[in-house]
Amino acid sequence: MDNYMGESPDTMDDYMGMSEITAQESLYKMSKGVVETFGDVYLRKPLLHDTQELYATHEERHGFPGMIGSIKCTLEMEKMSSSMERASSIFDDLLNGKAPDAPFTVNGNEYKFLYYLTDGIYPPYSTFLKAFQHPVEERDKLFKRKQEGARKDVKRAFGVLKAKWHIVERAAQPLDLETLRYIMYACSIMHNMVVEDKGRNIAHYIPTEPRHVQFQPETTKYLHRFIDIQDANKHRQL
């Protein structure tokens, strides 16, 4: 476990009589074992009921219905788990019909897809919710404070993961890509286990829950989804 806490592999030479190579191999085997044993429960992609519970929690705590998280935390997680590979878009599952649609309604307007909190550098997609850069009216200033406060709250939650497993912040170590992926996934799984053990998890695993079938959609459906995601009018309306 020392490796997960950020210790260098060669620190084990003295008190464990374990070489750096052996320590790295043990880390890989343990990480792979954790992922293969517990991944289906603690590393699953959110299904519809998971998303709805996340919706309800974020709305209660932050006042933003339909919000799934912060885009920067999601991209940072993806970057580390893919070890600086050029990862595919986080919207691939939505575009390809692999993620369940989770519509929600705000002020009488219905939206098809979940959204992430972002800052001003991201495009005006219907799946992004940005704060006003230069608010003038009081209601816009209030919205900006609420949106930025919620983003910071989500970011702090992700910071707990990095604080607990220091190796997450050391993804540039000279390890192969497969090992780095297993390490990141294993840390996420163990973190979720700790959260569950403390009774703080939001979405609960249902053993008989239906698995969402992955498939390649028809071109027309793909294009419709692509257009919906890039709908700037929906972005402004939201």
Coordinates of C-alpha atoms in Angstrom, one line a residue:
M1 CA 0.0 0.0 0.0
D2 CA 3.0 2.3 0.4
N3 CA 3.2 2.8 -3.3
Y4 CA -0.4 4.0 -3.4
M5 CA 0.4 6.5 -0.7
G6 CA 3.1 8.0 -2.9
E7 CA 6.2 6.2 -1.6
S8 CA 9.0 5.6 -4.1
P9 CA 9.5 1.8 -4.9
D10 CA 13.1 1.9 -3.8
T11 CA 12.1 2.9 -0.3
M12 CA 11.1 -0.7 0.3
D13 CA 14.6 -2.0 -0.2
D14 CA 15.7 -1.7 3.5
Y15 CA 12.7 -2.6 5.6
M16 CA 11.0 -5.2 3.3
G17 CA 14.0 -6.5 1.4
M18 CA 12.1 -5.9 -1.9
S19 CA 13.8 -4.5 -4.9
E20 CA 12.3 -1.6 -6.9
I21 CA 11.4 -3.9 -9.8
T22 CA 9.7 -6.4 -7.5
A23 CA 7.8 -3.5 -5.8
Q24 CA 6.6 -2.2 -9.2
E25 CA 5.5 -5.7 -10.3
S26 CA 3.6 -6.2 -7.0
L27 CA 1.9 -2.9 -7.5
Y28 CA 0.8 -3.8 -10.9
K29 CA -0.5 -7.2 -9.8
M30 CA -2.4 -5.8 -6.9
S31 CA -3.9 -3.0 -8.9
K32 CA -5.0 -5.4 -11.6
G33 CA -6.5 -7.7 -9.0
V34 CA -8.5 -4.9 -7.4
V35 CA -9.9 -3.8 -10.8
E36 CA -10.8 -7.3 -11.9
T37 CA -12.4 -8.3 -8.6
F38 CA -14.3 -5.1 -7.7
G39 CA -14.5 -3.1 -11.0
D40 CA -18.0 -4.2 -11.9
V41 CA -19.4 -2.7 -8.7
Y42 CA -17.2 0.2 -7.8
L43 CA -16.0 1.4 -11.3
R44 CA -19.2 1.0 -13.3
K45 CA -20.5 3.7 -15.6
P46 CA -23.6 5.4 -14.2
L47 CA -26.9 4.0 -15.3
L48 CA -30.1 5.8 -15.4
H49 CA -30.9 5.4 -11.7
D50 CA -27.4 6.4 -10.8
T51 CA -27.7 9.6 -12.8
Q52 CA -31.0 10.5 -11.3
E53 CA -29.6 10.1 -7.8
L54 CA -26.7 12.3 -8.8
Y55 CA -29.1 14.9 -10.2
A56 CA -31.1 14.9 -7.0
T57 CA -28.0 15.3 -4.8
H58 CA -26.5 18.1 -6.8
E59 CA -29.8 19.9 -7.0
E60 CA -30.2 19.7 -3.2
R61 CA -26.7 20.8 -2.4
H62 CA -25.9 23.2 -5.2
G63 CA -29.3 24.2 -6.7
F64 CA -28.4 22.9 -10.2
P65 CA -30.8 20.3 -11.5
G66 CA -29.4 18.1 -14.3
M67 CA -25.8 18.7 -13.2
I68 CA -23.5 15.7 -13.2
G69 CA -20.2 17.3 -12.1
S70 CA -17.3 19.5 -13.2
I71 CA -15.7 19.0 -16.6
K72 CA -12.2 19.8 -15.4
C73 CA -12.4 17.0 -12.8
T74 CA -13.7 14.6 -15.4
L75 CA -11.0 15.5 -17.9
E76 CA -8.3 15.3 -15.2
M77 CA -9.5 11.8 -14.2
E78 CA -9.5 10.7 -17.9
K79 CA -6.1 12.1 -18.5
M80 CA -4.5 10.3 -15.6
S81 CA -6.3 7.0 -16.3
S82 CA -5.2 7.1 -19.9
S83 CA -1.7 8.2 -18.9
M84 CA -1.5 11.2 -21.2
E85 CA -2.8 9.3 -24.2
R86 CA -5.1 11.3 -26.4
A87 CA -8.3 10.1 -24.8
S88 CA -11.5 10.1 -26.7
S89 CA -14.2 12.6 -26.1
I90 CA -16.1 12.3 -22.8
F91 CA -19.2 12.6 -24.9
D92 CA -18.6 9.5 -27.0
D93 CA -21.0 7.4 -24.9
L94 CA -23.7 10.0 -25.5
L95 CA -23.0 10.3 -29.2
N96 CA -22.9 6.5 -29.7
G97 CA -26.0 5.8 -27.7
K98 CA -24.0 3.8 -25.1
A99 CA -25.2 6.1 -22.2
P100 CA -28.8 6.1 -21.1
D101 CA -30.7 9.3 -21.8
A102 CA -31.4 11.1 -18.6
P103 CA -33.7 14.1 -19.4
F104 CA -34.6 16.7 -16.8
T105 CA -36.7 19.9 -16.8
V106 CA -35.8 23.4 -15.7
N107 CA -38.3 26.3 -15.7
G108 CA -40.6 24.3 -17.9
N109 CA -37.9 23.6 -20.5
E110 CA -36.9 19.9 -21.1
Y111 CA -33.3 19.0 -21.8
K112 CA -32.2 15.6 -23.1
F113 CA -28.7 15.2 -21.7
L114 CA -26.9 15.8 -18.4
Y115 CA -24.4 18.7 -18.2
Y116 CA -21.1 19.7 -16.6
L117 CA -20.1 22.9 -14.9
T118 CA -17.4 24.7 -16.9
D119 CA -15.6 28.0 -17.1
G120 CA -15.5 30.4 -20.0
I121 CA -13.0 28.5 -22.2
Y122 CA -15.4 25.8 -23.3
P123 CA -17.7 26.0 -26.3
P124 CA -21.4 26.8 -25.9
Y125 CA -22.7 23.2 -25.9
S126 CA -26.0 22.2 -24.3
T127 CA -24.0 19.8 -22.1
F128 CA -22.0 22.7 -20.6
L129 CA -23.1 25.3 -18.0
K130 CA -20.8 28.3 -17.7
A131 CA -20.8 31.2 -15.4
F132 CA -21.2 34.7 -16.7
Q133 CA -17.8 36.3 -17.3
H134 CA -18.8 39.9 -16.7
P135 CA -22.2 39.9 -14.9
V136 CA -23.9 43.2 -14.5
E137 CA -27.4 42.4 -13.1
E138 CA -27.7 41.2 -9.6
R139 CA -29.3 37.9 -10.6
D140 CA -26.4 37.2 -13.0
K141 CA -23.9 37.9 -10.2
L142 CA -25.7 35.6 -7.9
F143 CA -25.7 32.9 -10.6
K144 CA -22.0 33.3 -11.1
R145 CA -21.3 32.9 -7.3
K146 CA -23.5 29.8 -7.1
Q147 CA -22.0 28.2 -10.2
E148 CA -18.4 28.9 -9.2
G149 CA -19.1 27.7 -5.7
A150 CA -20.6 24.4 -6.9
R151 CA -17.5 23.9 -9.2
K152 CA -15.2 24.4 -6.3
D153 CA -17.2 22.0 -4.2
V154 CA -17.0 19.2 -6.9
K155 CA -13.3 20.0 -7.3
R156 CA -12.7 19.6 -3.6
A157 CA -14.4 16.2 -3.6
F158 CA -12.0 15.1 -6.3
G159 CA -9.1 16.5 -4.3
V160 CA -9.9 14.1 -1.5
L161 CA -9.1 11.2 -3.9
K162 CA -5.8 12.7 -4.7
A163 CA -5.0 13.4 -1.1
K164 CA -5.8 9.9 0.0
W165 CA -3.8 8.2 -2.8
H166 CA -0.8 10.3 -3.6
I167 CA 0.3 8.1 -6.5
V168 CA -2.6 9.7 -8.4
E169 CA -0.6 12.9 -8.6
R170 CA 2.5 11.1 -9.9
A171 CA 1.1 9.7 -13.1
A172 CA 4.2 10.7 -15.0
Q173 CA 6.3 8.0 -13.3
P174 CA 8.2 5.8 -15.8
L175 CA 5.6 3.1 -15.8
D176 CA 3.9 1.5 -18.8
L177 CA 0.4 2.7 -19.9
E178 CA -1.4 -0.4 -18.8
T179 CA 0.1 -0.2 -15.3
L180 CA -0.8 3.4 -14.9
R181 CA -4.4 2.7 -16.0
Y182 CA -4.7 -0.1 -13.4
I183 CA -3.2 2.1 -10.7
M184 CA -5.7 4.9 -11.4
Y185 CA -8.7 2.6 -11.6
A186 CA -7.6 0.8 -8.4
C187 CA -7.3 4.0 -6.5
S188 CA -10.8 5.1 -7.6
I189 CA -12.2 1.7 -6.6
M190 CA -10.7 1.8 -3.1
H191 CA -11.8 5.4 -2.7
N192 CA -15.4 4.4 -3.6
M193 CA -15.2 1.5 -1.1
V194 CA -14.1 3.9 1.7
V195 CA -17.0 6.3 0.8
E196 CA -19.5 3.5 0.9
D197 CA -18.1 2.1 4.2
K198 CA -18.6 5.6 5.7
G199 CA -22.2 5.7 4.4
R200 CA -21.5 8.7 2.1
N201 CA -22.1 7.1 -1.3
I202 CA -24.8 8.6 -3.4
A203 CA -25.7 6.0 -6.0
H204 CA -26.1 2.4 -4.6
Y205 CA -25.3 -0.7 -6.6
I206 CA -28.2 -2.9 -7.5
P207 CA -27.0 -6.5 -8.4
T208 CA -29.9 -7.1 -10.7
E209 CA -29.7 -3.7 -12.5
P210 CA -29.9 -4.0 -16.3
R211 CA -26.7 -3.4 -18.2
H212 CA -26.9 -0.9 -20.9
V213 CA -26.2 -2.6 -24.2
Q214 CA -23.4 -0.9 -26.2
F215 CA -24.0 -0.5 -29.9
Q216 CA -23.1 1.6 -32.9
P217 CA -26.1 3.8 -33.8
E218 CA -27.4 4.6 -37.2
T219 CA -25.7 7.6 -38.8
T220 CA -28.9 9.6 -38.6
K221 CA -29.2 9.1 -34.8
Y222 CA -25.6 10.0 -34.3
L223 CA -26.0 13.2 -36.2
H224 CA -29.1 14.1 -34.2
R225 CA -27.3 13.6 -31.0
F226 CA -24.3 15.6 -32.2
I227 CA -26.5 18.5 -33.2
D228 CA -28.3 18.3 -29.8
I229 CA -25.0 18.5 -27.9
Q230 CA -23.7 21.4 -29.9
D231 CA -27.0 23.4 -29.6
A232 CA -25.9 26.9 -28.6
N233 CA -29.5 28.0 -28.1
K234 CA -30.1 25.3 -25.5
H235 CA -26.8 26.3 -23.8
R236 CA -28.0 29.9 -23.5
Q237 CA -31.4 28.9 -22.4
L238 CA -30.0 26.6 -19.7

